Short mmCIF file of C-alpha atoms in Angstrom, two decimals:
data_model
loop_
_atom_site.label_atom_id
_atom_site.label_comp_id
_atom_site.label_asym_id
_atom_site.label_seq_id
_atom_site.Cartn_x
_atom_site.Cartn_y
_atom_site.Cartn_z
CA MET A 1 0.00 0.00 0.00
CA ASN A 2 1.40 3.49 -0.86
CA THR A 3 1.78 6.35 1.60
CA GLN A 4 -1.35 8.13 0.41
CA GLY A 5 -3.30 4.91 0.85
CA LEU A 6 -2.03 4.57 4.41
CA ARG A 7 -3.11 8.11 5.28
CA ALA A 8 -6.48 7.58 3.67
CA GLY A 9 -6.95 4.30 5.53
CA LYS A 10 -6.18 5.96 8.85
CA GLY A 11 -8.61 8.77 8.14
CA LEU A 12 -11.40 6.36 7.32
CA ALA A 13 -10.67 4.35 10.45
CA ARG A 14 -10.84 7.44 12.64
CA GLY A 15 -14.11 8.42 11.03
CA ARG A 16 -15.70 5.05 11.76
CA PHE A 17 -14.60 4.94 15.40
CA ALA A 18 -15.39 8.62 16.12
CA SER A 19 -18.94 8.62 14.71
CA GLY A 20 -20.39 7.16 17.91
CA THR A 21 -19.29 10.15 20.01
CA LEU A 22 -19.78 12.98 17.51
CA ALA A 23 -23.48 13.39 18.24
CA LEU A 24 -22.77 13.40 21.98
CA ALA A 25 -20.17 16.15 21.51
CA ILE A 26 -22.65 18.31 19.58
CA ALA A 27 -25.33 17.82 22.18
CA LEU A 28 -23.00 18.68 25.05
CA ALA A 29 -21.76 21.78 23.24
CA GLY A 30 -25.25 23.34 23.13
CA ALA A 31 -26.58 26.12 20.89
CA PRO A 32 -25.89 29.15 23.13
CA LEU A 33 -22.13 28.75 23.14
CA GLY A 34 -21.43 29.39 19.46
CA GLY A 35 -18.18 30.38 17.77
CA ALA A 36 -14.72 29.20 18.82
CA LEU A 37 -15.80 28.37 22.38
CA ALA A 38 -18.49 26.06 21.05
CA GLN A 39 -15.97 24.28 18.88
CA GLU A 40 -13.57 23.97 21.80
CA GLN A 41 -16.26 22.59 24.06
CA ALA A 42 -17.44 20.19 21.37
CA SER A 43 -13.91 18.89 20.85
CA ALA A 44 -13.39 18.52 24.58
CA ALA A 45 -16.70 16.76 25.02
CA GLU A 46 -15.90 14.37 22.20
CA ALA A 47 -12.50 13.62 23.74
CA PHE A 48 -14.13 13.13 27.13
CA ALA A 49 -16.67 10.72 25.71
CA SER A 50 -13.94 8.92 23.81
CA SER A 51 -11.78 8.44 26.88
CA ARG A 52 -14.73 7.34 29.00
CA HIS A 53 -16.01 4.87 26.44
CA TRP A 54 -12.81 3.30 25.09
CA ALA A 55 -12.59 0.69 27.82
CA SER A 56 -16.32 0.00 27.80
CA GLN A 57 -16.35 -0.43 24.03
CA ILE A 58 -13.44 -2.87 24.23
CA ARG A 59 -15.19 -4.70 27.05
CA ASP A 60 -18.41 -4.95 25.06
CA TYR A 61 -16.62 -6.15 21.94
CA ALA A 62 -14.71 -8.79 23.92
CA SER A 63 -17.86 -9.92 25.73
CA GLU A 64 -19.64 -10.45 22.42
CA SER A 65 -16.68 -12.15 20.76
CA LEU A 66 -15.68 -14.37 23.69
CA ASN A 67 -19.11 -14.92 25.28
CA SER A 68 -17.67 -13.83 28.61
CA ASP A 69 -17.30 -10.60 30.60
CA GLU A 70 -14.17 -11.85 32.34
CA ALA A 71 -12.15 -13.46 29.54
CA LEU A 72 -10.23 -10.29 28.61
CA GLY A 73 -7.81 -8.30 30.77
CA VAL A 74 -6.30 -5.07 29.42
CA ALA A 75 -4.13 -2.26 30.76
CA ALA A 76 -2.98 0.65 28.57
CA ILE A 77 -0.80 3.48 29.90
CA PRO A 78 0.33 6.54 27.90
CA LEU A 79 4.06 7.11 28.27
CA ASN A 80 5.11 10.25 26.41
CA GLY A 81 2.03 12.19 25.34
CA PRO A 82 -1.65 12.88 26.01
CA GLY A 83 -3.80 9.98 27.03
CA ILE A 84 -5.85 8.48 29.83
CA GLU A 85 -4.94 5.15 31.40
CA GLN A 86 -7.40 2.43 30.46
CA TYR A 87 -8.21 -0.78 32.33
CA VAL A 88 -10.46 -3.75 31.62
CA ASN A 89 -10.46 -6.49 34.27
CA ALA A 90 -6.92 -5.27 34.91
CA ASP A 91 -6.64 -6.71 38.41
CA SER A 92 -7.71 -10.24 37.50
CA LEU A 93 -4.91 -12.77 37.73
CA MET A 94 -4.61 -14.46 34.35
CA SER A 95 -2.40 -16.94 32.54
CA PRO A 96 0.01 -14.82 30.46
CA GLY A 97 1.64 -17.32 28.13
CA SER A 98 4.85 -16.15 26.49
CA ILE A 99 4.55 -12.47 27.39
CA MET A 100 6.13 -13.62 30.66
CA LYS A 101 9.41 -13.64 28.69
CA LEU A 102 9.41 -9.83 28.82
CA ILE A 103 9.78 -9.94 32.60
CA THR A 104 12.62 -12.46 32.40
CA THR A 105 14.53 -10.60 29.70
CA TYR A 106 13.99 -7.16 31.25
CA ALA A 107 15.18 -8.54 34.59
CA ALA A 108 18.23 -10.10 32.91
CA LEU A 109 19.17 -6.78 31.29
CA GLU A 110 19.18 -5.03 34.66
CA LEU A 111 20.39 -7.85 36.93
CA LEU A 112 23.04 -9.40 34.67
CA GLY A 113 23.77 -6.42 32.44
CA PRO A 114 23.57 -6.06 28.65
CA THR A 115 27.21 -7.12 28.16
CA HIS A 116 26.88 -10.37 30.12
CA HIS A 117 28.10 -13.40 28.19
CA TRP A 118 28.53 -17.13 28.70
CA ASP A 119 31.80 -19.09 28.34
CA THR A 120 32.15 -22.74 27.37
CA ASP A 121 35.65 -24.02 28.18
CA PHE A 122 37.58 -26.99 26.82
CA LEU A 123 40.30 -28.18 29.18
CA THR A 124 42.64 -31.10 29.75
CA ASP A 125 44.62 -32.63 32.59
CA GLY A 126 46.90 -34.42 30.11
CA ARG A 127 49.65 -33.35 27.75
CA MET A 128 50.15 -33.14 24.02
CA VAL A 129 52.57 -35.61 22.49
CA GLY A 130 52.96 -35.38 18.73
CA ASP A 131 49.48 -35.48 17.22
CA THR A 132 47.90 -36.99 20.36
CA LEU A 133 46.38 -35.39 23.43
CA LYS A 134 47.24 -37.90 26.15
CA GLY A 135 44.59 -37.29 28.78
CA ASP A 136 40.93 -36.50 29.16
CA LEU A 137 39.18 -33.68 27.31
CA TYR A 138 36.86 -31.73 29.64
CA VAL A 139 33.98 -29.54 28.46
CA ARG A 140 32.95 -27.09 31.17
CA PHE A 141 29.59 -25.64 30.20
CA GLY A 142 28.67 -22.16 31.40
CA GLY A 143 24.89 -22.10 30.87
CA ASP A 144 25.05 -20.65 27.34
CA PRO A 145 21.46 -20.30 26.05
CA LYS A 146 22.60 -20.64 22.44
CA LEU A 147 25.76 -22.70 22.07
CA THR A 148 25.30 -23.45 18.38
CA LEU A 149 26.79 -26.15 16.19
CA GLU A 150 28.59 -23.46 14.17
CA ARG A 151 30.31 -22.03 17.23
CA LEU A 152 31.28 -25.49 18.44
CA TRP A 153 32.75 -26.31 15.06
CA ARG A 154 34.84 -23.12 14.97
CA THR A 155 36.14 -23.74 18.49
CA LEU A 156 36.93 -27.44 18.09
CA ARG A 157 38.64 -26.65 14.81
CA GLU A 158 41.37 -25.02 16.91
CA LEU A 159 42.30 -28.46 18.24
CA LYS A 160 42.89 -29.61 14.68
CA SER A 161 44.92 -26.47 14.02
CA MET A 162 47.15 -27.42 16.96
CA GLY A 163 48.00 -30.62 15.11
CA ILE A 164 45.92 -32.93 17.32
CA ASN A 165 44.30 -35.91 15.58
CA ARG A 166 43.60 -38.10 18.60
CA VAL A 167 42.47 -37.76 22.21
CA ASP A 168 43.83 -40.67 24.22
CA GLY A 169 41.34 -40.38 27.06
CA ASP A 170 37.68 -39.79 27.90
CA LEU A 171 35.30 -37.01 26.93
CA VAL A 172 34.13 -35.50 30.25
CA LEU A 173 31.17 -33.10 30.33
CA ASP A 174 30.83 -30.72 33.28
CA GLY A 175 27.35 -29.20 33.62
CA SER A 176 27.68 -28.12 37.24
CA TYR A 177 27.22 -24.39 36.52
CA PHE A 178 23.49 -24.78 37.23
CA ARG A 179 21.88 -26.28 40.30
CA VAL A 180 18.52 -27.70 39.31
CA GLY A 181 17.43 -29.54 42.45
CA GLU A 182 14.97 -32.29 41.58
CA GLY A 183 14.23 -31.02 38.09
CA PHE A 184 11.53 -28.78 36.66
CA PRO A 185 7.74 -28.64 36.96
CA VAL A 186 6.16 -30.71 34.21
CA PHE A 187 4.29 -28.90 31.46
CA GLU A 188 1.27 -30.95 30.45
CA ASP A 189 1.22 -30.42 26.70
CA ASN A 190 -1.95 -31.34 24.85
CA GLY A 191 -0.18 -31.86 21.53
CA ASP A 192 0.87 -35.13 19.91
CA ASN A 193 4.60 -34.37 19.67
CA PRO A 194 6.61 -34.65 22.91
CA HIS A 195 9.78 -34.04 20.85
CA ALA A 196 8.74 -30.55 19.67
CA PRO A 197 11.41 -27.81 19.95
CA PHE A 198 9.26 -25.60 22.18
CA LEU A 199 9.23 -28.34 24.85
CA VAL A 200 13.02 -28.57 25.24
CA GLU A 201 13.95 -28.01 28.88
CA PRO A 202 16.94 -25.98 30.10
CA SER A 203 20.08 -27.77 31.20
CA GLY A 204 23.60 -27.23 32.36
CA TYR A 205 24.57 -29.36 29.34
CA LEU A 206 22.51 -27.47 26.74
CA ALA A 207 24.09 -27.35 23.27
CA ASN A 208 22.58 -26.45 19.89
CA LEU A 209 19.17 -26.12 21.62
CA ASN A 210 19.24 -29.95 21.84
CA LEU A 211 17.72 -30.13 18.35
CA LEU A 212 18.11 -32.30 15.25
CA HIS A 213 17.17 -30.88 11.87
CA PHE A 214 15.77 -33.60 9.59
CA GLN A 215 15.52 -33.06 5.85
CA VAL A 216 14.28 -35.10 2.90
CA ARG A 217 14.74 -33.98 -0.71
CA ALA A 218 13.38 -35.49 -3.92
CA ASP A 219 15.14 -35.43 -7.29
CA GLU A 220 15.58 -37.68 -10.34
CA ARG A 221 17.39 -40.25 -8.16
CA GLY A 222 14.48 -40.63 -5.73
CA THR A 223 14.58 -39.23 -2.20
CA GLN A 224 17.54 -38.61 0.10
CA ALA A 225 17.23 -38.02 3.85
CA TRP A 226 19.74 -36.66 6.32
CA THR A 227 19.99 -34.91 9.67
CA THR A 228 22.07 -32.03 11.00
CA PRO A 229 23.98 -32.65 13.15
CA GLU A 230 24.67 -36.26 12.19
CA LEU A 231 24.76 -38.26 15.41
CA ALA A 232 25.71 -41.92 15.78
CA GLU A 233 22.66 -42.65 17.94
CA VAL A 234 20.12 -41.37 15.37
CA THR A 235 19.25 -43.02 12.07
CA ILE A 236 16.57 -42.29 9.47
CA ASP A 237 14.18 -44.84 8.00
CA ASN A 238 13.30 -42.96 4.82
CA ARG A 239 9.99 -44.13 3.36
CA VAL A 240 9.19 -40.96 1.43
CA THR A 241 8.15 -41.62 -2.17
CA ALA A 242 9.44 -39.38 -4.98
CA MET A 243 6.73 -37.99 -7.28
CA PRO A 244 6.79 -36.06 -10.56
CA GLU A 245 7.36 -32.33 -10.34
CA GLY A 246 4.45 -30.42 -8.82
CA PRO A 247 3.48 -28.11 -5.96
CA CYS A 248 5.45 -28.76 -2.80
CA PRO A 249 3.21 -30.18 -0.06
CA ALA A 250 2.70 -28.74 3.42
CA ARG A 251 4.75 -30.01 6.34
CA SER A 252 1.67 -31.63 7.81
CA ARG A 253 1.60 -34.11 4.93
CA PHE A 254 4.60 -35.95 6.37
CA SER A 255 4.83 -38.28 9.35
CA TRP A 256 7.98 -38.33 11.50
CA GLU A 257 7.86 -41.21 13.98
CA PRO A 258 10.75 -41.83 16.41
CA VAL A 259 11.28 -45.50 17.34
CA TYR A 260 13.56 -46.03 20.34
CA GLN A 261 15.78 -49.06 20.75
CA GLY A 262 17.08 -50.54 23.98
CA ASP A 263 20.67 -49.48 23.26
CA HIS A 264 19.85 -45.75 23.65
CA ARG A 265 19.48 -45.32 19.91
CA VAL A 266 16.55 -43.99 17.95
CA THR A 267 15.31 -44.48 14.40
CA VAL A 268 13.08 -41.83 12.85
CA ARG A 269 10.64 -43.26 10.30
CA VAL A 270 9.49 -40.63 7.83
CA THR A 271 6.66 -41.24 5.34
CA GLY A 272 4.93 -39.16 2.69
CA GLN A 273 5.09 -38.19 -0.96
CA LEU A 274 7.47 -35.54 -2.25
CA PRO A 275 7.52 -34.03 -5.77
CA GLN A 276 10.93 -33.68 -7.40
CA GLY A 277 12.69 -30.46 -6.45
CA CYS A 278 10.84 -30.22 -3.14
CA ARG A 279 12.11 -30.60 0.39
CA ALA A 280 10.49 -31.68 3.67
CA THR A 281 12.01 -30.61 6.99
CA LYS A 282 11.42 -31.19 10.68
CA TYR A 283 13.09 -30.17 13.94
CA LEU A 284 12.97 -32.72 16.75
CA SER A 285 14.53 -33.11 20.20
CA LEU A 286 15.13 -36.84 20.67
CA LEU A 287 18.01 -37.39 23.11
CA PRO A 288 18.67 -36.42 26.74
CA HIS A 289 20.87 -33.36 27.05
CA LYS A 290 23.95 -35.21 28.28
CA GLN A 291 23.80 -37.82 25.54
CA TYR A 292 23.04 -35.29 22.83
CA SER A 293 25.87 -32.91 23.76
CA ALA A 294 28.46 -35.67 24.12
CA SER A 295 27.46 -37.15 20.77
CA LEU A 296 27.46 -33.70 19.15
CA ILE A 297 31.01 -32.97 20.28
CA ARG A 298 32.23 -36.42 19.22
CA SER A 299 30.55 -36.08 15.83
CA THR A 300 32.05 -32.63 15.25
CA LEU A 301 35.54 -33.82 16.15
CA SER A 302 35.13 -36.91 13.97
CA ASP A 303 34.24 -34.73 10.98
CA MET A 304 37.61 -33.05 11.47
CA GLY A 305 39.44 -36.35 11.67
CA ILE A 306 39.92 -36.24 15.47
CA ILE A 307 39.12 -39.46 17.35
CA ILE A 308 38.43 -39.77 21.08
CA SER A 309 39.53 -43.23 22.18
CA GLY A 310 37.80 -43.26 25.57
CA GLY A 311 34.19 -43.13 26.65
CA ASP A 312 31.84 -40.43 27.87
CA ARG A 313 31.77 -39.30 31.49
CA PHE A 314 29.90 -36.59 33.36
CA GLY A 315 31.41 -34.84 36.36
CA SER A 316 33.36 -31.88 37.66
CA THR A 317 36.47 -30.46 36.05
CA PRO A 318 39.59 -31.04 38.18
CA GLU A 319 41.34 -27.98 39.54
CA ASN A 320 44.59 -28.87 37.75
CA ALA A 321 42.96 -28.95 34.31
CA ARG A 322 44.44 -26.46 31.85
CA LEU A 323 42.40 -24.36 29.43
CA VAL A 324 42.86 -25.42 25.81
CA MET A 325 40.05 -23.56 24.01
CA ARG A 326 37.09 -21.35 24.84
CA THR A 327 33.99 -20.19 23.01
CA THR A 328 32.24 -17.06 24.25
CA SER A 329 28.60 -16.36 23.47
CA PRO A 330 27.25 -13.17 21.94
CA ASP A 331 26.24 -10.60 24.57
CA LEU A 332 23.01 -10.78 26.53
CA VAL A 333 21.31 -8.20 24.31
CA SER A 334 21.63 -10.59 21.35
CA MET A 335 20.16 -13.41 23.42
CA VAL A 336 17.24 -11.23 24.53
CA ARG A 337 16.46 -10.45 20.90
CA ASP A 338 16.37 -14.14 19.96
CA ILE A 339 14.16 -14.93 22.93
CA ASN A 340 11.53 -12.26 22.31
CA LYS A 341 11.47 -12.10 18.51
CA TRP A 342 10.92 -15.84 18.13
CA SER A 343 9.62 -16.72 21.60
CA SER A 344 12.29 -19.29 22.48
CA ASN A 345 11.15 -21.13 25.58
CA VAL A 346 14.38 -22.98 26.31
CA MET A 347 16.50 -19.82 25.96
CA ALA A 348 14.20 -17.89 28.30
CA ARG A 349 14.29 -20.70 30.85
CA GLN A 350 18.08 -20.87 30.53
CA MET A 351 18.15 -17.10 31.16
CA LEU A 352 16.14 -17.48 34.38
CA LEU A 353 18.53 -20.21 35.57
CA THR A 354 21.45 -17.87 34.86
CA ILE A 355 19.85 -15.14 36.98
CA GLY A 356 19.53 -17.73 39.74
CA ALA A 357 23.08 -19.03 39.36
CA GLU A 358 24.52 -15.51 39.48
CA SER A 359 22.47 -14.36 42.48
CA ARG A 360 21.84 -17.52 44.52
CA HIS A 361 22.09 -17.45 48.29
CA GLU A 362 24.21 -20.00 50.11
CA ASP A 363 21.15 -21.94 51.24
CA GLU A 364 19.56 -22.09 47.77
CA ALA A 365 19.98 -25.41 45.98
CA ASP A 366 17.79 -24.75 42.94
CA ASP A 367 18.65 -22.00 40.45
CA ARG A 368 15.10 -21.86 39.08
CA VAL A 369 13.83 -21.01 42.56
CA ALA A 370 16.75 -18.63 43.15
CA GLY A 371 16.07 -16.91 39.83
CA ILE A 372 12.38 -16.42 40.61
CA ARG A 373 13.26 -15.06 44.06
CA ALA A 374 15.75 -12.64 42.53
CA VAL A 375 13.17 -11.38 40.01
CA TYR A 376 10.54 -10.87 42.73
CA ASP A 377 13.07 -8.95 44.84
CA TRP A 378 13.98 -6.80 41.85
CA LEU A 379 10.33 -6.02 41.03
CA GLU A 380 9.47 -5.16 44.62
CA LYS A 381 12.42 -2.76 44.86
CA LYS A 382 10.80 -0.92 41.95
CA GLY A 383 7.59 -0.64 43.94
CA ILE A 384 5.65 -3.11 41.80
CA ASN A 385 2.98 -5.07 43.62
CA THR A 386 3.73 -8.75 42.94
CA ALA A 387 0.78 -10.12 44.94
CA GLY A 388 -0.58 -13.20 43.20
CA MET A 389 2.08 -13.16 40.48
CA VAL A 390 3.44 -16.61 39.57
CA ILE A 391 6.56 -16.68 37.35
CA ASP A 392 7.15 -20.48 37.46
CA ASN A 393 9.78 -20.90 34.72
CA GLY A 394 10.37 -17.50 33.11
CA ALA A 395 9.10 -18.54 29.67
CA GLY A 396 5.35 -18.69 30.21
CA LEU A 397 5.27 -22.34 29.15
CA THR A 398 3.20 -23.30 32.15
CA ARG A 399 -0.38 -23.80 33.28
CA HIS A 400 0.45 -22.18 36.64
CA GLY A 401 1.90 -18.78 35.64
CA ARG A 402 -0.24 -15.78 36.63
CA ILE A 403 -0.07 -12.00 36.33
CA THR A 404 -2.55 -9.14 36.11
CA ALA A 405 -2.69 -6.75 33.18
CA ARG A 406 -2.06 -3.87 35.60
CA GLN A 407 1.09 -5.54 36.95
CA GLY A 408 2.35 -6.16 33.42
CA ALA A 409 1.74 -2.56 32.35
CA GLN A 410 3.47 -1.23 35.46
CA ILE A 411 6.52 -3.33 34.63
CA LEU A 412 6.52 -1.98 31.08
CA ARG A 413 6.27 1.59 32.39
CA HIS A 414 9.41 0.98 34.46
CA ALA A 415 11.08 -0.62 31.44
CA TRP A 416 10.34 2.54 29.42
CA ASP A 417 12.48 4.50 31.92
CA SER A 418 15.22 1.89 32.15
CA PRO A 419 18.72 2.59 30.80
CA TYR A 420 18.19 -0.54 28.72
CA ALA A 421 14.77 0.38 27.35
CA SER A 422 16.02 0.44 23.77
CA ASP A 423 17.58 -3.01 24.12
CA LEU A 424 14.31 -4.48 25.37
CA MET A 425 12.16 -2.71 22.79
CA THR A 426 14.28 -3.72 19.81
CA SER A 427 13.97 -7.34 20.90
CA MET A 428 10.19 -7.34 20.44
CA PRO A 429 8.40 -8.29 17.22
CA ILE A 430 7.40 -5.32 15.04
CA ILE A 431 3.72 -5.09 14.13
CA ALA A 432 3.04 -6.56 10.65
CA MET A 433 6.76 -6.86 9.92
CA ASP A 434 8.73 -9.55 11.76
CA GLY A 435 8.88 -12.18 14.48
CA THR A 436 5.61 -13.52 15.83
CA MET A 437 3.81 -10.32 14.70
CA ALA A 438 4.86 -10.65 11.05
CA ARG A 439 1.42 -11.73 9.82
CA ARG A 440 -0.75 -9.73 12.20
CA LEU A 441 -2.48 -6.40 11.48
CA ARG A 442 -1.26 -6.35 7.90
CA ASN A 443 -2.88 -3.84 5.53
CA THR A 444 -4.32 -1.84 8.42
CA GLY A 445 -1.95 1.12 8.25
CA MET A 446 -0.22 -0.04 11.43
CA ASP A 447 2.93 -1.52 9.90
CA GLY A 448 5.83 -0.70 12.23
CA GLU A 449 3.62 1.19 14.70
CA GLY A 450 4.39 -1.01 17.68
CA ARG A 451 6.68 -3.59 19.21
CA ILE A 452 4.59 -6.36 20.67
CA LYS A 453 5.48 -9.66 22.36
CA THR A 454 2.81 -12.29 21.82
CA GLY A 455 1.71 -15.28 23.85
CA TYR A 456 -0.04 -18.47 22.82
CA LEU A 457 -1.17 -21.45 24.87
CA GLU A 458 -4.25 -23.61 24.86
CA ASN A 459 -7.07 -21.27 25.93
CA VAL A 460 -4.61 -18.37 26.24
CA ARG A 461 -3.78 -15.50 23.89
CA SER A 462 -1.79 -12.46 25.00
CA ILE A 463 0.09 -9.34 23.92
CA ALA A 464 2.47 -7.01 25.75
CA GLY A 465 4.74 -4.21 24.64
CA PHE A 466 4.73 -0.68 23.29
CA THR A 467 2.54 0.74 20.56
CA ARG A 468 2.16 4.21 19.12
CA ASP A 469 -1.16 5.92 18.48
CA ASP A 470 -2.04 8.19 15.58
CA ASN A 471 -0.92 11.21 17.61
CA ASN A 472 2.58 9.71 18.08
CA THR A 473 2.00 8.94 21.75
CA THR A 474 3.57 5.67 22.87
CA TRP A 475 1.48 3.40 25.09
CA ALA A 476 2.47 0.50 27.30
CA ILE A 477 -0.10 -2.17 26.52
CA VAL A 478 -0.85 -5.55 28.07
CA GLY A 479 -3.76 -7.68 26.97
CA MET A 480 -4.64 -11.25 27.90
CA VAL A 481 -7.45 -13.55 26.85
CA ASN A 482 -8.13 -16.60 29.01
CA ASN A 483 -11.08 -18.43 27.56
CA ASP A 484 -12.23 -21.90 26.56
CA PRO A 485 -11.83 -21.78 23.63
CA ALA A 486 -9.51 -18.83 22.94
CA TRP A 487 -9.23 -19.32 19.18
CA ASN A 488 -10.70 -15.85 18.48
CA GLY A 489 -8.69 -14.19 21.26
CA GLN A 490 -6.08 -13.04 18.75
CA ALA A 491 -8.71 -11.07 16.83
CA VAL A 492 -9.87 -9.40 20.05
CA LEU A 493 -6.32 -8.39 20.98
CA ASP A 494 -5.64 -7.12 17.47
CA ARG A 495 -8.79 -5.00 17.82
CA VAL A 496 -7.38 -3.58 21.07
CA LEU A 497 -4.18 -2.53 19.28
CA TYR A 498 -6.12 -1.17 16.30
CA SER A 499 -8.48 0.88 18.43
CA LEU A 500 -5.69 2.22 20.62
CA HIS A 501 -3.86 3.39 17.52
CA PHE A 502 -6.70 5.01 15.58
CA ARG A 503 -8.94 6.19 18.41
CA PRO A 504 -6.78 6.61 21.52
CA PRO A 505 -8.49 7.70 24.73
CA VAL A 506 -7.14 11.25 25.01
CA GLY A 507 -8.43 13.97 27.41
CA MET A 508 -8.40 17.71 26.58
CA ALA A 509 -8.23 20.72 28.89
CA LEU A 510 -11.27 23.03 29.22
CA SER A 511 -10.25 26.66 29.71
CA GLN A 512 -12.63 29.30 31.05
CA SER A 513 -12.48 33.10 31.38
CA ALA A 514 -11.35 34.68 34.64
CA ASP A 515 -14.81 35.88 35.63
CA GLU A 516 -16.30 32.41 35.34
CA ASN A 517 -15.71 29.31 37.43
CA PRO A 518 -12.09 28.30 38.10
CA ALA A 519 -10.35 26.47 35.30
CA SER A 520 -11.16 22.80 35.12
CA SER A 521 -9.77 19.95 33.12
CA ILE A 522 -10.86 16.63 31.81
CA GLN A 523 -8.13 14.04 32.32
#
């Protein structure tokens, strides 16, 4: 749409939303006033009616769409221009879904700092003789939320550059950076894929998000299947049939079925039909963290021609071990962007564990609990009422998490004044442009007019972030739908953003002459 079309669209939208209060403004203005004062009073009356009715109109729309008066919670606060705070069921505790990630990432920016990074060290207690490292190779993990295959490859390549072709010892993984107590609360997923990427749990041994990328491609030879990374414990039973050239089918047309063997191996049976020139892909998490990471490191070294003669062990790194190589993560700001743009559950949960590990008290044995305690302490020091709030795991992937819209908006108002406000804001999806907002509110004239984190769970839809109205005032906005079902909750929340942009609730001052009543204002 061109620029003129955008302006025209906004004008039409304002006309539609304003028509309901125009008659009221005329009636309140009254015939005797006349002239400029009548116009001023009419404008003020219209603004007053608009501000008074915005929340009630949203409430009525939500009630009709969701068949409930309590399914929607909204809080909207103007931050840098005219506007009147708006609340709909704003003090009801609701399940937030993934907008909880904004609390975790904002807390991380202030508690850990934007330049915080994670180190993964490779050490040995042996010595190098010729082309052989005689001793064990230790991998001391540092809680990195995104230790990718590419970074591992670049780091391990240094061992090859040192002239080492063999490790005459064991591969020892040290994941003691985190304390996780007895594990994590179970998320009862209602889907049919327990190996889905969004269900990956955090771990002191996390590498490459614990994922395998499966691909099948069809050409004149038939179909070929492979996985990245290629691990010894995982094989593919390719039963995909090659078809003549044609439209590429949807991902749902393929079945990926893991079959586990008793020797800790797994075979993935893939079936479907694939036209020549097309490709089918799938991400799955199939192995426990320890096994996956050990196999990943062995596989990467093997690709370089480096063989580890010993087995795999898991334990602490001895004090006399010497550093051989190190890979350092990108800074925390980069991690925050990945978490919020694409709503990475495992990275957010890893971030909460890091907050716990870096701020744990001596008597705290679980970094998830320590991280939650640290976040509550941080919020309360800001004067935010945390009564009833339940953080649980920092990602929102929980049936137990709770927050009110008012609490969420208050947190965003503090974030607006934070030294790291820009870092948090740039991490959020842009309306109609990228991330989880890429396909929402398109062709409405709102492209780029807000940065909104979204949330999605069964019976939960949510939004939180910053959006700009048509007067260039930025609002902190939090909206949550908890309803059974919540399939149309997204449309309701999009309507909230649309209405806030094109018809914001703005009050106007009413001035009076000195010989009349004292000046009053509508706010």
